[in-house]
Each structure stands twice: as structure tokens, then as C-alpha cells.
Coordinates of C-alpha atoms in Angstrom, one line a residue:
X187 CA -6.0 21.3 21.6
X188 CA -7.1 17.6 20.5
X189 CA -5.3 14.6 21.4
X190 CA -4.7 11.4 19.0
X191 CA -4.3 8.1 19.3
X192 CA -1.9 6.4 16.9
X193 CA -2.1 2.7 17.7
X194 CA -3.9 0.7 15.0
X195 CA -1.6 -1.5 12.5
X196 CA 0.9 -2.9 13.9
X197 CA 1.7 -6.0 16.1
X198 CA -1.3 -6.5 18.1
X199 CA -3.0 -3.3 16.7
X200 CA -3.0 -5.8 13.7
X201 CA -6.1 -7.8 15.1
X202 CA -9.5 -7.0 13.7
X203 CA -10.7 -7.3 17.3
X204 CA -8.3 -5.5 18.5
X205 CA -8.8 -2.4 16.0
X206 CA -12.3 -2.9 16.9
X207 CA -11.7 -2.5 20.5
X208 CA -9.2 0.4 20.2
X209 CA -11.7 1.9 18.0
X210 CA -14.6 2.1 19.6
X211 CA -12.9 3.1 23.0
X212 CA -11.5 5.9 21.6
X213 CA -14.3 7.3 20.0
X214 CA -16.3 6.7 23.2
X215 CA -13.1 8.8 25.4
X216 CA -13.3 11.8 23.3
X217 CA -9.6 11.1 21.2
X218 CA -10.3 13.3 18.4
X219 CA -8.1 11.0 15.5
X220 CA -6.8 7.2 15.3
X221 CA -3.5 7.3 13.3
X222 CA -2.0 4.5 11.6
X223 CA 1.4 4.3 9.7
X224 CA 2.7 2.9 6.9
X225 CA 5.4 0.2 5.3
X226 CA 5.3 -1.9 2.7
X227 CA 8.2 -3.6 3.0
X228 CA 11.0 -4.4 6.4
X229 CA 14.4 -5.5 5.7
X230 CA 16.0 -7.8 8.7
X231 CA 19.3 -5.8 8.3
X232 CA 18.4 -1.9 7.3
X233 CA 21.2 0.2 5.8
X234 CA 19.1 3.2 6.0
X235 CA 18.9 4.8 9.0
X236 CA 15.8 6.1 10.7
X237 CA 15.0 9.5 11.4
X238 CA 12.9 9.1 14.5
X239 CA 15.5 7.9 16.7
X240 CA 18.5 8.5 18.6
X241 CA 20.4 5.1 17.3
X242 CA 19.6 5.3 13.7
X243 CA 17.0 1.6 14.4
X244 CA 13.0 1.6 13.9
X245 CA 11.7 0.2 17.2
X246 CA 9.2 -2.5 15.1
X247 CA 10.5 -5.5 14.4
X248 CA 10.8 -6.6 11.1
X249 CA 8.9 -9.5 11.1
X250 CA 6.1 -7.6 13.1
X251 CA 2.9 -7.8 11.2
X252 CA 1.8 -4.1 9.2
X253 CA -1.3 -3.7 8.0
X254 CA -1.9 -1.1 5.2
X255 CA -3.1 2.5 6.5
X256 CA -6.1 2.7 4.3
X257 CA -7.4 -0.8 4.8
X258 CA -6.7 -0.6 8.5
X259 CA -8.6 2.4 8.9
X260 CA -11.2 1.6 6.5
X261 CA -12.1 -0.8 8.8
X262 CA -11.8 1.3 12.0
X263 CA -14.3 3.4 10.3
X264 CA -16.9 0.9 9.9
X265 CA -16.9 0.4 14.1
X266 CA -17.4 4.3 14.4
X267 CA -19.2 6.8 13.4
X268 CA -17.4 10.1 14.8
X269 CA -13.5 10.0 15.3
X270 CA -10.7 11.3 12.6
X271 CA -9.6 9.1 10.7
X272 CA -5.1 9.6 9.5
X273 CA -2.7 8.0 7.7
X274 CA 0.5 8.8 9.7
X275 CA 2.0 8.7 7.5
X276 CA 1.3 7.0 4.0
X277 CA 4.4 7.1 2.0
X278 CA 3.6 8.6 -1.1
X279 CA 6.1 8.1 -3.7
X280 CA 6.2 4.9 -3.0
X281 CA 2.1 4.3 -4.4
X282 CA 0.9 5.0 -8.2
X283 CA -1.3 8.5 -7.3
X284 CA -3.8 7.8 -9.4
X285 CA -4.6 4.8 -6.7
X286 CA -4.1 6.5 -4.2
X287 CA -6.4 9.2 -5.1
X288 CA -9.2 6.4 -5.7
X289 CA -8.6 4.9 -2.5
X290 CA -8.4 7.6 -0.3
X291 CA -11.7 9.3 -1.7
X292 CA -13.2 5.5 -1.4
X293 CA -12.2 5.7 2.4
X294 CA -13.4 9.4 2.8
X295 CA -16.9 8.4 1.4
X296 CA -17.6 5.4 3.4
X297 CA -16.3 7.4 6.7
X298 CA -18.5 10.1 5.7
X299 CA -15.5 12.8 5.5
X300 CA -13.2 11.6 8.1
X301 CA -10.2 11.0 7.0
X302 CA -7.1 12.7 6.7
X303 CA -4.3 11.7 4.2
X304 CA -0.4 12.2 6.2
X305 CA 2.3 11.7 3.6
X306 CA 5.6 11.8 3.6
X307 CA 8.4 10.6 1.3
X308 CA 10.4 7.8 3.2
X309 CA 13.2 6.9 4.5
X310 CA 14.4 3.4 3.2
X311 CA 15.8 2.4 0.0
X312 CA 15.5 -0.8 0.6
X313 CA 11.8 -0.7 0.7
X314 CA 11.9 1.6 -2.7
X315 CA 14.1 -1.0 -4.6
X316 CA 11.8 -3.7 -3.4
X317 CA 8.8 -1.5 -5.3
X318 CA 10.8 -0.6 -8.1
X319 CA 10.5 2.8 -7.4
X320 CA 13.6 5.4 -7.4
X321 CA 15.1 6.8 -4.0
X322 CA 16.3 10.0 -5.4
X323 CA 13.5 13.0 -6.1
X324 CA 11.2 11.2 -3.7
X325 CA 10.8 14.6 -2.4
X326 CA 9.6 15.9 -5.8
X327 CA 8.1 12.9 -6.7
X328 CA 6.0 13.5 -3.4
X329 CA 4.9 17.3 -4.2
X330 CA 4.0 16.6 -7.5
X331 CA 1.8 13.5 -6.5
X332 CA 0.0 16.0 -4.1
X333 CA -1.0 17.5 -6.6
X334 CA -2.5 14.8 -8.8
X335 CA -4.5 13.9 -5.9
X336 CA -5.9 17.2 -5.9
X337 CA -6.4 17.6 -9.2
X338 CA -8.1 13.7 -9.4
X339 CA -10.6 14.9 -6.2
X340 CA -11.4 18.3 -7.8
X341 CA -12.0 17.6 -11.6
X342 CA -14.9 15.3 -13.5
X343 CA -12.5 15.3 -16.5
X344 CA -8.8 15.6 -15.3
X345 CA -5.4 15.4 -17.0
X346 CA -1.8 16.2 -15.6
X347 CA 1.3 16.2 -17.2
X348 CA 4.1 16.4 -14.7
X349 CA 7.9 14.9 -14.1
X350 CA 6.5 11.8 -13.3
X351 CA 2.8 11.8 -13.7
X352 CA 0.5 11.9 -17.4
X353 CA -2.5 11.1 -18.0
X354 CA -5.3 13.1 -19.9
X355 CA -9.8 13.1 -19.8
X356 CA -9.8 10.5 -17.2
X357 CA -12.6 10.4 -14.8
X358 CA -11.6 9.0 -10.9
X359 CA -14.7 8.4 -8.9
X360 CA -16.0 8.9 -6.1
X361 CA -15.0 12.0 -5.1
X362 CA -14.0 13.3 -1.3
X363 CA -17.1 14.7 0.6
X364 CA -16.0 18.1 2.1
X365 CA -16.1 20.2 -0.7
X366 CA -14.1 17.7 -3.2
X367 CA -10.8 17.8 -0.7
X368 CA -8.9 15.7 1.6
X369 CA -6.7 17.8 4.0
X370 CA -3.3 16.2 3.1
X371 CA -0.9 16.9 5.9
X372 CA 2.8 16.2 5.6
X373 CA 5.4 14.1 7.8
X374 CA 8.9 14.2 9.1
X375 CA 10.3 16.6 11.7
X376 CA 13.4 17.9 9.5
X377 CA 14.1 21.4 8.0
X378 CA 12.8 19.3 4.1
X379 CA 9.8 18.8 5.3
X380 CA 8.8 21.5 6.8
X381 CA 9.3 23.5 3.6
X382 CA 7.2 20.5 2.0
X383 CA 4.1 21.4 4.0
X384 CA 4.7 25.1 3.9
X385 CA 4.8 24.2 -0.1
X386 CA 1.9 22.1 -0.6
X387 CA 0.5 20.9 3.1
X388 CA -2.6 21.3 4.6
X389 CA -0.8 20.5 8.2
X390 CA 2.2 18.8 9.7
X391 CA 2.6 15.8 11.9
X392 CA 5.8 16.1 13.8
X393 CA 6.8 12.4 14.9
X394 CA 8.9 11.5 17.9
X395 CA 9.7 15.4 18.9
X396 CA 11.4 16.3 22.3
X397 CA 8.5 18.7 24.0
X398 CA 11.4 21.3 24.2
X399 CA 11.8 21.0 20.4
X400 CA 8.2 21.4 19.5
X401 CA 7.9 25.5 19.7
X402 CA 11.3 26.0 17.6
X403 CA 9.5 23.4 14.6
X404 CA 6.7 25.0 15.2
X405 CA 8.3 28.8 14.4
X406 CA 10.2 27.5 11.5
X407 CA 7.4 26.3 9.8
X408 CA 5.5 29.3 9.8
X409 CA 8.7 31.4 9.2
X410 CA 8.9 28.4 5.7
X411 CA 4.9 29.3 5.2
X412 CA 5.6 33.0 5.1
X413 CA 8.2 32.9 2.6
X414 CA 5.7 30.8 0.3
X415 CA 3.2 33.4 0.4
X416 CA 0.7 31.0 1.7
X417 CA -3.0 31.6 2.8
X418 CA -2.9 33.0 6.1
X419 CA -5.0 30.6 7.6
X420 CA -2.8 28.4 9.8
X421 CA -2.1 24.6 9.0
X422 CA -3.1 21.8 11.7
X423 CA -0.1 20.8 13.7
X424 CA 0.1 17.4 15.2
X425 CA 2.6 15.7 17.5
X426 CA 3.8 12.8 18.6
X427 CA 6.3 13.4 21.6
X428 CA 9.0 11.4 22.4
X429 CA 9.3 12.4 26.2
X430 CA 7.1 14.2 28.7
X431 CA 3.5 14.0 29.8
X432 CA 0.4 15.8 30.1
X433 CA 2.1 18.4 32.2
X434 CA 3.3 19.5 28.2
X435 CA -0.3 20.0 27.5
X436 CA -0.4 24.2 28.0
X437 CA 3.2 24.7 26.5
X438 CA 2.3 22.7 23.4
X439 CA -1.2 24.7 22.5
X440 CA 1.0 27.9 23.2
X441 CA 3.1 27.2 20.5
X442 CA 0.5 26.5 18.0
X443 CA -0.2 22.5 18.4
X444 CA -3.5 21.8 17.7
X445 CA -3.2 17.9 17.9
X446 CA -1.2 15.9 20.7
X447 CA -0.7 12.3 19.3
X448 CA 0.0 9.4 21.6
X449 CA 1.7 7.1 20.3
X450 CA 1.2 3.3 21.8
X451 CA 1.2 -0.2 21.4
X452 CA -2.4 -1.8 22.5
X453 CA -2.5 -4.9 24.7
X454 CA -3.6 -8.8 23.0
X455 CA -7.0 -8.6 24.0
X456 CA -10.1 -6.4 23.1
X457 CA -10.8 -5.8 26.9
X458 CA -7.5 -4.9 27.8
X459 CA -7.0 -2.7 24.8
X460 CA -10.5 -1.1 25.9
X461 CA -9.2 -0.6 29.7
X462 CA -5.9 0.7 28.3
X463 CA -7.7 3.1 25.9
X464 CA -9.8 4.6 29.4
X465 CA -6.7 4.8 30.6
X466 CA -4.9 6.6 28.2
X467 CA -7.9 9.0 28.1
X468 CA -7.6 9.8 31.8
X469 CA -4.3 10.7 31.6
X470 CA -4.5 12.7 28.5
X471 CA -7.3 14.1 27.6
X472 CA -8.8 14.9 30.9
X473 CA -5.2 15.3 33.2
X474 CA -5.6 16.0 36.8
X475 CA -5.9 19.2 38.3

């Protein structure tokens, strides 16, 4: 089993030198991906509640800076040459797919194959009202963009005509480097989503899970894959726990994880943030004992 880091973006993960540093000091510690999430838009005052926590309340403050996922980690990949690049997650239905397909090839090119698009379909209306976009059928909205992106990467000469989507004979260049495909893995830790990347994903990224809950998400998802009639290859499962350690470690690749994700803010300064990284690295990727 790998292990992730998902720290670039945000607050002090914001800072070209401190991307840098983070960057680089992964790479060099063996973390396999660097993860970096997505939102457009923060409200002071949220009606919407979040999923990932027990109170309903996103820990990031609203004034906190955000950098966009793609730039971020187009610029993470231009101080490596090795680790995974993810978006975790990019919220699809919220972006024009026909962009998003350009950009995310543009990023995959330049980091010679790395990346790997996580997408999921949101949680805040106020941030789709802000983009004009509708809340409802985000969910259908999000499959269908899926696969315009596919269809964009795949195709010289491409046309679509979806529920939301129409275009015909366009040409969107460059196109991804393994074999014209980006593995497009799908977030959120709730029955929906599951069936979302048993539907259309490539993988999963669980955020925020208890450990104990990771096996039963784990069996529901194949149970979802099953009924789908999907290849029997198995999809990439990444996690981002929300308790326990690397004692977790065994239990976690029993039950079919294939990427631990640790989730963390980086300190203000690049050689702090590169002591931190060594430090996360010794605790997670080569535990004691």
C-alpha cells in the first residue's frame, strides 16, 4: 500500500516556496501522490452543511487563501520529476468539461503522465449560485461530464450530445500520455458516490473516514461494482482517515486500500515544511517495528 500526501493549496500550502518545499520532500521520502483540493468560492456564513465532519462546519476558514488544483499542482510538477500528481477532489460540475478536459491533458503532458483527476460533485450551493451553475443533477451533471472528458482525450474529431453537454467535430489538444486516458477517481464517502465510481470511476478517494469504517466502504463498493457489471480489475482506493495511526497500516491494505492519504497543514517556512515532510515520512511510510 502507498501513502499520500494531501497538503498543497491551502493556507500556507498556498506559498510557491512552500509547495516547492513540500514537493520536493515528498518525492525525496518515497510519498507516492501530493493531493490538492478544490473551491472556488467560501461563504462567511455556509447554509450547506459539510459532509466531512461531525458538526456540519469545513475546518478552513473562509478567508483562508485556495489555490486552484490544476495550477497548484502544475506547479508541484515542475519541482519533480517522479511523484503522483491528484486533484482531491476537483469539483466537476461546477467547471465547463470541455476546459477541464484541455487542462487536465495540459497538466498530464507537462508532468509526463502523472496526474490523476479526483472529482466529485459538491456540497455547497452557495458556491454553485456564485458560478451560475445549478445544485440539482450535479450528480448527473458529474457522470455525464466524465464522459466528455473521456471522449475529448480519446477522439482527434469528437462530438457529444448529452443532457448538458453538445458540441460536434471539435478537436481538443494535447491529449493525455498513457494511452489517451487519465484515471478519473471519484470523491465523497456516502452510499451516492460510491455507486458514482462503481458507475463511471477509475478509483475512490474516501475523505475523513473512521479506520473502523474503511473495510465496510470498501465492501460496498465492490458489492455497487458488481451489480454494474464492471471490469474485474479492481479500482484504486485511497483514504484519508480521520483517526488512528500507522498502527492502521495492515488493516487498511486488508481491506483493499491501496493508497493511505495524510492529510496536513505544512508549516510557514520551506525548511520547516521540509523537516515536517521527513517527519511525516517516518511515521508513515516507514513506521517502527
Amino acid at each position: 500500500m502507498q501513502v499520500g500526501l494531501h497538503a498543497l493549496g491551502i493556507g500556507n500550502g498556498a506559498r510557491p516556496r512552500i509547495i516547492r518545499a513540500v514537493a520536493e520532500a515528498a518525492e525525496a521520502h518515497g510519498f507516492a501522490t501530493l493531493w490538492a483540493g478544490e473551491h472556488i468560492v467560501m461563504v462567511d456564513t455556509p447554509s450547506s452543511r459539510y459532509p466531512y465532519s461531525a458538526d456540519g462546519r469545513i475546518a478552513v476558514p473562509a478567508d483562508a487563501d485556495w489555490l486552484d488544483p490544476l495550477l497548484a499542482l502544475t506547479f508541484a510538477a515542475a519541482v519533480t520529476t517522479r511523484i503522483g500528481l491528484a486533484t482531491g477532489i476537483l469539483l466537476l460540475p461546477e467547471h465547463n468539461p470541455v476546459a477541464v478536459a484541455k487542462q487536465a491533458a495540459t497538466l498530464d503532458v507537462l508532468s509526463a503522465g502523472r496526474l490523476t483527476l479526483g472529482v466529485g460533485v459538491g456540497w455547497s450551493a452557495e458556491e454553485f449560485a456564485a458560478l451560475g451553475v445549478p445544485f440539482a443533477h450535479r450528480g448527473r451533471r458529474t457522470a455525464e461530464y466524465v464522459a466528455v472528458l473521456r471522449t475529448l482525450w480519446d477522439r482527434d474529431v469528437a462530438s457529444f450530445e448529452g443532457e448538458f453537454t453538445r458540441f460536434e467535430g471539435i478537436r481538443v489538444n494535447p491529449k493525455p500520455v498513457r494511452d489517451r486516458r487519465i484515471p478519473v477517481v471519484v470523491g465523497g464517502n456516502s452510499d451516492a458516490a460510491l455507486r458514482r465510481v462503481a458507475a463511471f470511476g477509475d478509483g475512490w478517494y474516501g475523505f475523513n473516514l473512521p479506520a473502523e469504517a474503511v473495510g465496510e466502504r470498501v465492501r460496498a463498493l465492490r458489492e455497487y461494482r458488481a451489480s454494474h457489471h464492471r471490469p474485474a480489475t479492481e479500482p484504486t482506493v485511497a483514504v484519508a482517515l480521520s483517526d488512528g495511526g500507522p498502527e492502521q497500516l495492515p488493516a487498511l491494505a486488508d481491506a483493499g486500500v491501496t493508497e493511505l492519504v495524510v492529510v496536513g497543514a505544512p508549516p510557514d517556512t520551506p525548511d520547516a515544511a521540509t523537516a515536517w515532510v521527513a517527519e511525516l515520512a517516518d511515521r508513515w511510510i516507514t513506521p517502527p517495528g
